[in-house]
Short mmCIF file of C-alpha atoms in Angstrom, two decimals:
data_model
loop_
_atom_site.label_atom_id
_atom_site.label_comp_id
_atom_site.label_asym_id
_atom_site.label_seq_id
_atom_site.Cartn_x
_atom_site.Cartn_y
_atom_site.Cartn_z
CA MET A 1 157.40 2.29 -199.52
CA LYS A 2 158.56 5.87 -199.90
CA SER A 3 162.13 6.83 -198.99
CA ILE A 4 162.77 7.82 -195.39
CA SER A 5 163.81 11.35 -194.51
CA PRO A 6 167.32 11.61 -193.04
CA ASN A 7 165.84 13.75 -190.28
CA PHE A 8 164.30 10.67 -188.63
CA PHE A 9 166.14 8.92 -185.81
CA TYR A 10 166.31 5.19 -185.23
CA THR A 11 167.31 2.50 -182.85
CA ALA A 12 170.09 0.13 -183.79
CA ALA A 13 167.46 -2.52 -184.48
CA SER A 14 165.45 -0.32 -186.82
CA PHE A 15 168.66 0.89 -188.48
CA ALA A 16 169.44 -2.71 -189.33
CA VAL A 17 166.01 -3.02 -190.92
CA LEU A 18 166.49 0.09 -193.00
CA GLY A 19 169.98 -0.84 -194.10
CA GLY A 20 171.62 1.83 -196.20
CA LEU A 21 168.64 4.19 -196.27
CA VAL A 22 169.94 6.11 -193.29
CA SER A 23 173.49 7.21 -192.79
CA CYS A 24 175.34 6.73 -189.50
CA GLN A 25 175.70 10.49 -189.21
CA SER A 26 171.93 11.04 -189.16
CA ARG A 27 171.21 8.38 -186.56
CA GLN A 28 170.59 9.97 -183.14
CA LYS A 29 167.91 9.32 -180.54
CA PRO A 30 165.03 7.13 -181.73
CA LEU A 31 161.63 8.75 -181.80
CA ASN A 32 159.02 7.96 -179.17
CA ILE A 33 155.26 7.76 -179.72
CA VAL A 34 152.48 8.79 -177.33
CA TYR A 35 149.08 7.83 -178.72
CA ILE A 36 146.10 9.26 -176.81
CA MET A 37 142.72 7.89 -177.83
CA THR A 38 139.37 8.75 -176.34
CA ASP A 39 136.00 7.11 -176.83
CA ASP A 40 133.23 8.86 -178.76
CA HIS A 41 134.99 12.24 -178.77
CA THR A 42 133.79 14.01 -181.87
CA SER A 43 135.48 16.91 -183.64
CA GLN A 44 132.45 19.16 -183.06
CA MET A 45 133.47 19.18 -179.39
CA MET A 46 137.09 20.26 -179.93
CA SER A 47 137.71 23.98 -180.34
CA CYS A 48 140.61 23.41 -182.73
CA TYR A 49 137.95 22.04 -185.10
CA ASP A 50 134.74 23.79 -184.05
CA THR A 51 134.27 26.84 -181.81
CA ARG A 52 130.48 26.65 -181.45
CA TYR A 53 130.31 24.64 -178.24
CA ILE A 54 133.30 24.43 -175.90
CA GLU A 55 136.97 25.33 -175.49
CA THR A 56 139.64 22.60 -175.36
CA PRO A 57 142.87 24.57 -174.77
CA ASN A 58 145.17 21.61 -174.23
CA LEU A 59 144.00 19.73 -177.27
CA ASP A 60 144.39 22.96 -179.17
CA ARG A 61 148.03 23.05 -178.02
CA ILE A 62 148.66 19.85 -179.96
CA ALA A 63 147.08 21.23 -183.13
CA LYS A 64 148.81 24.62 -182.76
CA ASP A 65 152.26 23.06 -182.37
CA GLY A 66 151.67 20.44 -185.05
CA VAL A 67 149.06 19.41 -187.58
CA ARG A 68 145.31 19.01 -187.82
CA PHE A 69 143.87 16.45 -190.22
CA THR A 70 140.69 17.90 -191.70
CA ASN A 71 139.55 14.74 -193.49
CA SER A 72 140.18 11.98 -190.96
CA PHE A 73 137.81 8.99 -190.94
CA VAL A 74 137.28 5.52 -189.51
CA SER A 75 136.50 2.35 -191.42
CA ASN A 76 133.89 0.99 -188.98
CA SER A 77 132.40 3.46 -186.51
CA LEU A 78 132.37 1.35 -183.38
CA SER A 79 134.74 1.09 -180.41
CA GLY A 80 136.19 -2.41 -180.58
CA PRO A 81 136.44 -2.62 -184.37
CA SER A 82 138.08 0.80 -184.51
CA ARG A 83 140.73 -0.28 -182.00
CA ALA A 84 141.40 -3.48 -183.91
CA CYS A 85 141.86 -1.49 -187.13
CA MET A 86 144.34 0.80 -185.37
CA LEU A 87 146.38 -2.08 -183.94
CA THR A 88 146.55 -4.09 -187.18
CA GLY A 89 146.34 -1.53 -189.97
CA LYS A 90 143.66 -3.72 -191.53
CA PHE A 91 139.93 -3.49 -192.13
CA SER A 92 137.55 -5.35 -189.83
CA HIS A 93 137.01 -8.27 -192.22
CA LYS A 94 140.79 -8.87 -192.23
CA ASN A 95 141.58 -8.50 -188.51
CA GLY A 96 138.49 -10.51 -187.54
CA PHE A 97 136.91 -8.02 -185.14
CA THR A 98 133.82 -6.76 -186.93
CA ASP A 99 131.51 -5.93 -184.02
CA ASN A 100 131.31 -5.63 -180.24
CA THR A 101 128.65 -8.29 -179.73
CA THR A 102 130.09 -11.46 -181.25
CA CYS A 103 133.84 -10.97 -181.67
CA LYS A 104 136.99 -11.60 -179.67
CA PHE A 105 140.26 -10.12 -180.88
CA ASP A 106 142.80 -12.69 -182.03
CA GLY A 107 145.85 -11.62 -180.06
CA ALA A 108 148.06 -14.10 -181.89
CA GLN A 109 147.90 -12.14 -185.12
CA GLN A 110 150.43 -9.60 -186.31
CA THR A 111 149.99 -6.18 -184.72
CA MET A 112 151.82 -2.89 -184.83
CA PRO A 113 152.89 -3.04 -181.13
CA LYS A 114 154.46 -6.47 -181.70
CA LEU A 115 156.43 -5.17 -184.67
CA LEU A 116 157.60 -2.20 -182.62
CA GLN A 117 158.71 -4.55 -179.85
CA GLN A 118 160.76 -6.53 -182.35
CA ALA A 119 162.47 -3.29 -183.38
CA GLY A 120 163.56 -2.58 -179.81
CA TYR A 121 160.66 -0.42 -178.63
CA GLN A 122 159.01 -0.67 -175.24
CA THR A 123 155.25 -0.72 -175.60
CA ALA A 124 152.58 0.00 -173.00
CA ILE A 125 148.83 0.51 -172.91
CA VAL A 126 146.76 1.92 -170.05
CA GLY A 127 142.98 2.30 -170.04
CA LYS A 128 140.25 1.06 -172.31
CA TRP A 129 140.98 -2.06 -174.37
CA HIS A 130 137.49 -3.38 -175.22
CA LEU A 131 138.63 -6.28 -177.40
CA GLU A 132 137.43 -9.16 -175.20
CA THR A 133 140.82 -10.88 -174.96
CA LEU A 134 143.87 -9.78 -172.97
CA PRO A 135 146.45 -7.55 -174.69
CA THR A 136 149.46 -9.00 -176.50
CA GLY A 137 152.46 -7.14 -177.85
CA PHE A 138 152.82 -4.88 -174.81
CA ASP A 139 155.62 -4.85 -172.26
CA PHE A 140 153.20 -3.26 -169.80
CA TRP A 141 149.45 -3.11 -169.74
CA GLU A 142 146.67 -2.24 -167.33
CA ILE A 143 143.19 -2.19 -168.81
CA LEU A 144 139.58 -1.51 -167.90
CA PRO A 145 137.21 -4.48 -167.98
CA GLY A 146 134.80 -3.88 -170.85
CA GLN A 147 133.66 -0.27 -170.94
CA GLY A 148 135.04 0.48 -167.49
CA ASP A 149 133.54 2.80 -164.87
CA TYR A 150 133.89 6.53 -164.38
CA TYR A 151 134.14 6.35 -160.58
CA ASN A 152 136.46 4.10 -158.57
CA PRO A 153 137.07 1.82 -161.58
CA ASP A 154 138.47 -1.69 -161.66
CA PHE A 155 141.55 -2.50 -163.75
CA ILE A 156 142.84 -5.83 -165.01
CA THR A 157 146.59 -6.17 -164.51
CA GLN A 158 149.24 -8.26 -166.27
CA THR A 159 149.02 -10.81 -163.46
CA ASN A 160 145.36 -11.24 -164.48
CA ASP A 161 144.22 -9.74 -161.19
CA THR A 162 141.39 -7.23 -160.99
CA VAL A 163 142.28 -4.30 -158.77
CA ASN A 164 140.16 -1.37 -157.71
CA LYS A 165 141.51 2.16 -157.94
CA ARG A 166 139.92 5.05 -156.10
CA GLY A 167 139.13 8.25 -157.95
CA TYR A 168 137.93 9.44 -161.35
CA VAL A 169 138.84 7.25 -164.30
CA THR A 170 140.31 9.94 -166.58
CA ASN A 171 142.68 11.10 -163.85
CA ILE A 172 143.65 7.54 -162.98
CA ILE A 173 144.47 6.52 -166.56
CA THR A 174 146.66 9.59 -166.97
CA ASP A 175 148.43 9.11 -163.64
CA GLU A 176 149.11 5.42 -164.33
CA SER A 177 150.45 6.27 -167.79
CA LEU A 178 152.80 8.91 -166.43
CA ASP A 179 153.88 6.57 -163.65
CA TRP A 180 154.94 4.05 -166.28
CA LEU A 181 156.90 6.73 -168.10
CA GLN A 182 158.54 7.96 -164.93
CA ASN A 183 159.17 4.77 -162.94
CA LYS A 184 158.58 1.56 -164.88
CA ARG A 185 160.02 1.81 -168.37
CA ASP A 186 163.53 1.02 -169.50
CA ARG A 187 164.91 4.47 -170.25
CA SER A 188 167.55 3.05 -172.57
CA LYS A 189 164.85 2.10 -175.10
CA PRO A 190 162.42 4.15 -177.20
CA PHE A 191 158.77 3.78 -176.22
CA CYS A 192 155.30 3.69 -177.67
CA LEU A 193 152.67 4.47 -175.04
CA PHE A 194 148.95 4.05 -175.71
CA ILE A 195 146.80 6.15 -173.35
CA HIS A 196 143.24 4.92 -173.96
CA HIS A 197 140.54 6.85 -172.11
CA LYS A 198 137.02 5.72 -171.27
CA ALA A 199 135.84 9.29 -171.70
CA ILE A 200 133.70 10.57 -173.37
CA HIS A 201 131.58 7.43 -173.59
CA ARG A 202 127.94 7.19 -172.58
CA ASN A 203 126.70 7.91 -169.90
CA TRP A 204 128.93 10.97 -169.61
CA MET A 205 129.51 11.10 -165.85
CA ALA A 206 131.67 14.15 -165.17
CA ASP A 207 134.23 14.49 -162.41
CA THR A 208 132.70 16.02 -159.27
CA CYS A 209 134.97 19.07 -159.57
CA ASP A 210 133.45 19.86 -162.99
CA LEU A 211 129.76 19.36 -162.27
CA ASN A 212 128.89 23.05 -162.15
CA LEU A 213 130.46 23.89 -165.49
CA TYR A 214 128.34 24.88 -168.51
CA GLU A 215 125.13 25.15 -166.50
CA ASP A 216 124.55 28.69 -167.76
CA LYS A 217 125.27 27.80 -171.37
CA GLU A 218 122.53 27.27 -173.92
CA PHE A 219 123.91 25.04 -176.66
CA THR A 220 122.96 25.74 -180.27
CA TYR A 221 120.67 23.19 -181.89
CA PRO A 222 121.88 21.61 -185.13
CA GLU A 223 119.89 22.67 -188.17
CA ASN A 224 118.64 19.12 -188.66
CA PHE A 225 117.85 18.45 -184.99
CA PHE A 226 114.24 17.65 -185.87
CA ASP A 227 115.07 15.52 -188.93
CA THR A 228 112.12 13.47 -190.25
CA TYR A 229 114.34 11.05 -192.30
CA ASP A 230 112.44 11.46 -195.55
CA GLY A 231 113.89 9.15 -198.20
CA ARG A 232 116.22 7.45 -195.69
CA LEU A 233 114.68 4.22 -194.46
CA ALA A 234 117.68 3.06 -192.41
CA ALA A 235 117.95 6.42 -190.67
CA ALA A 236 114.28 6.24 -189.76
CA SER A 237 114.72 2.74 -188.27
CA GLN A 238 117.52 3.54 -185.77
CA GLU A 239 117.12 3.60 -181.99
CA MET A 240 119.53 6.40 -181.06
CA SER A 241 117.13 9.29 -180.92
CA ILE A 242 117.50 11.89 -178.19
CA ALA A 243 113.72 12.23 -178.18
CA LYS A 244 112.80 8.54 -177.99
CA ASP A 245 115.83 6.54 -176.87
CA MET A 246 117.86 8.69 -174.48
CA ASP A 247 117.18 7.34 -170.99
CA LEU A 248 116.11 9.96 -168.44
CA ILE A 249 117.88 8.25 -165.54
CA TYR A 250 120.81 6.38 -167.10
CA ASP A 251 121.79 9.09 -169.57
CA LEU A 252 120.46 12.24 -167.92
CA LYS A 253 120.73 11.31 -164.20
CA MET A 254 117.13 12.17 -163.28
CA GLN A 255 117.10 9.44 -160.64
CA ARG A 256 114.19 9.26 -158.20
CA SER A 257 112.94 6.29 -156.23
CA ASP A 258 109.40 6.52 -157.60
CA LYS A 259 110.47 6.75 -161.23
CA GLU A 260 111.38 3.88 -163.55
CA THR A 261 113.20 3.78 -166.86
CA PRO A 262 114.61 0.85 -168.88
CA LEU A 263 118.20 1.57 -167.80
CA LYS A 264 117.62 2.79 -164.26
CA SER A 265 119.25 -0.23 -162.60
CA LEU A 266 122.41 0.22 -164.68
CA TYR A 267 122.69 3.85 -163.61
CA GLU A 268 122.26 2.79 -159.98
CA GLN A 269 125.22 0.41 -160.39
CA PHE A 270 127.41 3.25 -161.66
CA TYR A 271 126.18 5.62 -158.96
CA GLY A 272 126.74 2.91 -156.35
CA ARG A 273 130.46 2.83 -157.12
CA MET A 274 130.90 6.28 -155.65
CA ASP A 275 132.09 6.72 -152.09
CA SER A 276 130.15 8.84 -149.61
CA ALA A 277 132.12 12.02 -150.34
CA GLN A 278 131.62 11.67 -154.10
CA LYS A 279 127.91 10.96 -153.65
CA ALA A 280 127.53 14.01 -151.43
CA VAL A 281 128.89 16.33 -154.12
CA TRP A 282 126.93 14.52 -156.85
CA ASP A 283 123.64 14.69 -154.94
CA LYS A 284 124.12 18.34 -153.99
CA PHE A 285 124.42 19.20 -157.65
CA TYR A 286 121.74 16.94 -159.17
CA THR A 287 118.98 17.00 -156.53
CA PRO A 288 117.72 20.53 -157.36
CA ILE A 289 117.82 19.74 -161.09
CA ILE A 290 115.87 16.50 -160.54
CA ASP A 291 113.25 18.23 -158.37
CA LYS A 292 112.72 21.00 -160.92
CA PHE A 293 112.56 18.58 -163.82
CA TYR A 294 109.76 16.47 -162.35
CA LYS A 295 107.93 19.58 -161.13
CA ASP A 296 108.00 21.15 -164.60
CA ASP A 297 106.70 17.93 -166.22
CA LEU A 298 107.88 18.91 -169.69
CA LYS A 299 106.20 17.42 -172.76
CA GLY A 300 106.75 17.18 -176.48
CA GLU A 301 109.31 19.44 -178.09
CA ASP A 302 110.07 21.19 -174.79
CA LEU A 303 111.15 17.87 -173.27
CA VAL A 304 113.32 16.99 -176.28
CA ARG A 305 115.08 20.36 -176.11
CA TRP A 306 115.65 19.95 -172.37
CA LYS A 307 117.16 16.50 -172.91
CA TYR A 308 119.52 17.89 -175.55
CA GLN A 309 120.77 20.65 -173.26
CA ARG A 310 121.43 18.24 -170.39
CA TYR A 311 123.19 15.81 -172.73
CA MET A 312 125.41 18.54 -174.16
CA ARG A 313 126.33 19.85 -170.72
CA ASP A 314 127.23 16.42 -169.35
CA TYR A 315 129.27 15.63 -172.46
CA ALA A 316 131.09 18.98 -172.30
CA LYS A 317 131.96 18.52 -168.61
CA THR A 318 133.42 15.08 -169.33
CA VAL A 319 135.53 16.61 -172.12
CA LYS A 320 136.85 19.21 -169.65
CA SER A 321 138.51 16.55 -167.49
CA LEU A 322 139.92 14.87 -170.57
CA ASP A 323 141.39 18.13 -171.85
CA ASP A 324 142.94 18.87 -168.46
CA ASN A 325 144.59 15.44 -168.45
CA VAL A 326 145.95 15.87 -171.97
CA GLY A 327 147.56 19.03 -170.65
CA LYS A 328 149.10 17.05 -167.81
CA VAL A 329 150.68 14.64 -170.32
CA LEU A 330 152.05 17.48 -172.46
CA ASP A 331 153.47 19.22 -169.41
CA TYR A 332 155.18 16.04 -168.25
CA LEU A 333 156.76 15.41 -171.64
CA LYS A 334 158.00 18.99 -171.74
CA LYS A 335 159.40 18.86 -168.20
CA GLU A 336 161.23 15.62 -168.92
CA GLY A 337 162.70 16.91 -172.17
CA LEU A 338 160.77 14.37 -174.26
CA LEU A 339 158.58 16.59 -176.40
CA ASP A 340 161.10 17.27 -179.17
CA ASN A 341 161.75 13.56 -179.56
CA THR A 342 158.16 12.31 -179.35
CA LEU A 343 155.25 12.12 -181.76
CA VAL A 344 152.09 12.96 -179.77
CA VAL A 345 148.89 11.77 -181.43
CA TYR A 346 145.36 12.55 -180.28
CA THR A 347 142.29 10.94 -181.80
CA SER A 348 139.04 9.16 -180.93
CA ASP A 349 137.80 5.73 -181.86
CA GLN A 350 135.17 7.44 -184.03
CA GLY A 351 132.98 10.51 -184.20
CA PHE A 352 129.64 11.05 -182.48
CA TYR A 353 126.30 12.79 -182.96
CA MET A 354 125.77 15.92 -180.91
CA GLY A 355 122.13 16.24 -181.86
CA GLU A 356 122.63 16.10 -185.62
CA HIS A 357 119.66 14.23 -187.13
CA GLY A 358 118.26 14.29 -183.56
CA TRP A 359 120.77 11.62 -182.50
CA PHE A 360 123.41 10.55 -180.03
CA ASP A 361 125.82 7.61 -180.62
CA LYS A 362 127.64 6.78 -183.91
CA ARG A 363 127.70 3.66 -186.25
CA PHE A 364 126.32 5.23 -189.43
CA MET A 365 128.56 6.09 -192.37
CA TYR A 366 127.17 9.61 -192.20
CA GLU A 367 129.72 12.36 -191.63
CA GLU A 368 129.47 12.97 -187.89
CA SER A 369 130.28 9.36 -186.99
CA MET A 370 132.56 8.36 -189.85
CA ARG A 371 134.75 11.40 -189.20
CA THR A 372 137.15 11.31 -186.28
CA PRO A 373 139.45 14.03 -184.94
CA LEU A 374 143.15 13.55 -185.59
CA ILE A 375 145.81 15.99 -184.41
CA MET A 376 149.53 15.43 -183.97
CA ARG A 377 152.36 17.30 -182.28
CA LEU A 378 155.39 16.53 -184.40
CA PRO A 379 158.92 15.80 -183.21
CA GLU A 380 161.96 17.87 -184.07
CA GLY A 381 162.82 17.51 -187.74
CA PHE A 382 159.22 17.71 -188.97
CA ASP A 383 158.47 21.24 -190.14
CA LYS A 384 154.90 20.71 -191.33
CA ARG A 385 152.33 22.84 -189.47
CA GLY A 386 148.64 23.54 -189.97
CA ASP A 387 146.01 21.56 -191.81
CA ILE A 388 146.42 18.32 -193.75
CA PRO A 389 143.45 17.95 -196.12
CA GLN A 390 144.13 14.51 -197.64
CA LEU A 391 141.73 11.63 -196.95
CA VAL A 392 143.13 9.50 -194.11
CA GLN A 393 141.73 6.58 -192.15
CA ASN A 394 142.41 4.78 -188.89
CA ILE A 395 144.03 1.85 -190.73
CA ASP A 396 146.83 4.33 -191.51
CA TYR A 397 148.06 4.70 -187.92
CA ALA A 398 149.88 1.35 -187.78
CA PRO A 399 152.02 1.88 -190.89
CA THR A 400 152.72 5.47 -189.80
CA PHE A 401 154.11 4.41 -186.43
CA LEU A 402 156.08 1.58 -187.99
CA GLU A 403 157.71 3.79 -190.59
CA LEU A 404 158.42 6.45 -187.98
CA ALA A 405 160.29 3.78 -186.00
CA GLY A 406 162.17 2.61 -189.07
CA VAL A 407 160.33 -0.69 -189.28
CA SER A 408 159.45 -2.16 -192.66
CA VAL A 409 155.68 -2.09 -193.17
CA PRO A 410 154.41 -5.64 -193.92
CA SER A 411 152.74 -5.99 -197.29
CA ASP A 412 149.48 -7.29 -195.79
CA ILE A 413 148.85 -4.02 -193.90
CA GLN A 414 146.06 -2.23 -195.77
CA GLY A 415 146.64 1.29 -194.48
CA VAL A 416 149.25 3.70 -195.81
CA SER A 417 151.86 5.65 -193.84
CA LEU A 418 151.05 9.30 -193.16
CA LEU A 419 154.73 10.26 -192.93
CA PRO A 420 154.84 11.89 -196.38
CA LEU A 421 152.00 14.17 -195.26
CA LEU A 422 153.77 14.92 -191.97
CA LYS A 423 156.83 15.93 -193.97
CA GLY A 424 154.76 18.44 -195.92
CA GLU A 425 154.57 16.42 -199.11
CA SER A 426 151.49 16.14 -201.32
CA PRO A 427 151.83 12.75 -203.02
CA ALA A 428 150.22 12.72 -206.45
CA ASP A 429 149.08 9.14 -205.94
CA TRP A 430 147.35 9.71 -202.59
CA ARG A 431 143.98 7.96 -202.24
CA THR A 432 140.92 9.77 -203.55
CA SER A 433 138.29 7.57 -201.88
CA LEU A 434 137.60 5.72 -198.64
CA TYR A 435 135.89 2.41 -197.91
CA TYR A 436 133.57 1.80 -194.95
CA HIS A 437 131.78 -1.28 -193.61
CA PHE A 438 129.57 -1.51 -190.50
CA TYR A 439 128.43 -4.94 -189.27
CA GLU A 440 126.80 -4.75 -185.82
CA TYR A 441 123.14 -5.53 -186.47
CA PRO A 442 120.83 -6.63 -184.98
CA ALA A 443 122.17 -4.91 -181.87
CA GLU A 444 121.86 -1.86 -179.65
CA HIS A 445 120.68 1.27 -181.51
CA ALA A 446 119.39 -0.81 -184.48
CA VAL A 447 121.67 0.64 -187.15
CA LYS A 448 121.42 -1.53 -190.25
CA ARG A 449 124.49 -3.20 -191.72
CA HIS A 450 125.99 -1.18 -194.52
CA TYR A 451 129.06 -0.49 -196.60
CA GLY A 452 130.01 2.32 -198.93
CA VAL A 453 132.49 4.62 -200.58
CA ARG A 454 133.28 8.27 -199.85
CA THR A 455 135.12 10.62 -202.19
CA ASP A 456 135.90 14.29 -201.67
CA ARG A 457 132.40 15.18 -202.89
CA TYR A 458 130.12 12.15 -202.95
CA LYS A 459 129.10 9.29 -200.70
CA LEU A 460 127.41 6.07 -201.83
CA ILE A 461 126.02 3.69 -199.18
CA HIS A 462 124.36 0.28 -199.44
CA PHE A 463 122.27 -0.88 -196.45
CA TYR A 464 121.83 -4.66 -196.53
CA ASN A 465 120.89 -7.76 -194.51
CA ASP A 466 117.20 -7.32 -193.69
CA ILE A 467 117.03 -4.31 -195.99
CA ASP A 468 118.27 -3.51 -199.52
CA VAL A 469 118.54 0.24 -199.87
CA TRP A 470 121.06 2.52 -201.58
CA GLU A 471 121.77 6.12 -200.61
CA LEU A 472 123.73 8.77 -202.50
CA TYR A 473 124.77 12.16 -201.14
CA ASP A 474 126.35 15.20 -202.74
CA LEU A 475 128.44 16.44 -199.81
CA GLN A 476 129.18 19.72 -201.53
CA ASN A 477 125.54 20.72 -201.89
CA ASP A 478 124.15 18.66 -199.00
CA PRO A 479 126.82 18.51 -196.26
CA MET A 480 124.28 17.45 -193.62
CA GLU A 481 123.19 14.44 -195.71
CA MET A 482 119.50 15.21 -195.67
CA HIS A 483 118.67 14.41 -199.30
CA ASN A 484 119.18 10.94 -200.69
CA ILE A 485 119.56 11.48 -204.43
CA PHE A 486 120.11 7.84 -205.39
CA GLY A 487 118.08 7.04 -208.51
CA GLN A 488 117.25 10.65 -209.26
CA GLU A 489 117.46 11.90 -212.82
CA GLY A 490 120.87 13.38 -213.58
CA THR A 491 122.80 11.21 -211.12
CA GLU A 492 123.32 8.26 -213.46
CA GLN A 493 126.97 8.96 -214.29
CA VAL A 494 127.95 9.84 -210.73
CA THR A 495 126.30 6.64 -209.51
CA ALA A 496 128.02 4.52 -212.13
CA ASP A 497 131.42 6.03 -211.27
CA LEU A 498 130.88 5.45 -207.55
CA MET A 499 129.72 1.88 -208.11
CA LYS A 500 132.89 1.23 -210.08
CA GLU A 501 135.02 2.77 -207.33
CA LEU A 502 133.18 0.85 -204.62
CA LYS A 503 133.85 -2.42 -206.42
CA ARG A 504 137.50 -1.47 -206.93
CA LEU A 505 137.92 -0.85 -203.19
CA GLN A 506 136.18 -4.09 -202.26
CA VAL A 507 138.53 -5.97 -204.57
CA GLN A 508 141.58 -4.05 -203.31
CA TYR A 509 140.74 -4.74 -199.67
CA ASP A 510 139.46 -8.25 -200.40
CA ASP A 511 136.10 -7.80 -198.68
CA PRO A 512 134.06 -11.02 -199.08
CA ILE A 513 130.85 -8.96 -199.13
CA LEU A 514 131.46 -8.50 -202.86
CA LYS A 515 130.64 -12.17 -203.39
CA GLU A 516 127.33 -11.77 -201.57
CA PHE A 517 126.41 -8.51 -203.30
CA PRO A 518 128.29 -8.42 -206.62
CA ILE A 519 128.45 -4.97 -208.19
CA GLY A 520 128.01 -4.50 -211.91
CA GLU A 521 126.92 -8.05 -212.63
#
């Protein structure tokens, strides 16, 4: 582990762990951590990353006052597995939570919140949990059952009661988080607060106060919106197409009594959670759109384009509430004098497709879903500002928080601390490749199981299980991953080098898949 900067501040407990690394003179207030994570919020829809679509002024405040990671990725682009990787600092095959359909998180295992607790930190989580078992390692928790609901959601409390809260879920999660900070924590201890939002998960139901936003905006279509998936068998087999798989009622709210879609009943459950006042505003907005849609009776490409525009508008409106609530958190921390002593992290559990390849959802190792936004507002004593270009992954969050708190990072944690990067250093031995493994198949959206390696320029993917297909992309010349060059003349050396690196990573991370599909034998 790298030496700790004397600018960091520690609790007495963490000082004992660090021993002589920190002098008594440098030990002041311990640093707090506020970790804000959303669901399916992709960097294309954050103006500090991409200005094509919407403005996110409060998220931009974090990036402006701190750092923006420009090569931030996940190790398994799916909600539950991503959260398990964050909590443990380990890949899915090590923490045991590989997919959302068959797994339950083992709460008895070592986690970063537990280690922070042992070092004298108070830990709390409010919002989406999505790990099938109740949280452990938290002094306070209040979580959504499963995916949760946008309107008048239920929460599971520490007494194992389910309580209903009236209002819009993004507002409620923020208010409950700030209530813990203001009224329920022990102010004599440092804290690590996890604010986990449901937003911006399907089916993108915006707050009633934001329904009219973006209705006059025509969103730009990605260049590969009408992708035909030539040379990419797995991509052609998916079921996450805006054209074919996006539900007119569940996803796009075109509800009418005489119309049926596969997910209509599920939408009616969500709609039914609204009270009469919420329904009145909702119906006033959507009824004219519904009437016009069925009158126009769009077909073919016109229908696909219409679906994309509605999807983008609903998504953008849901982001608006999220951004407002991030601003509320920042304002509270500033008002309470906590900002200079708190690391504020904002990220998502993975990226998402905003029409690229004609898709919504995530799962694939392709760029839009493997990438995830990561911005941090740094505490006093960290002078680094601007972009951090090194390859980082969500398994790195746990060791980062532990080292920030002065806690020794256990040797079985597979991620690496980002603190050297936050201090402005450029370690010569920083990783030059990333490993990825997706497991959830057969399942919703029909994305085949696959694993692979990504370097700064190339990506090699192996789709397996009921398929045996390799894909190779030159990200420099083909950033949209449209041309699979695996097996093409002239790629032999690149392929051999990537195969060698893939095997090295599988050995390093002890992925048992190497025994099933041995490389180079």
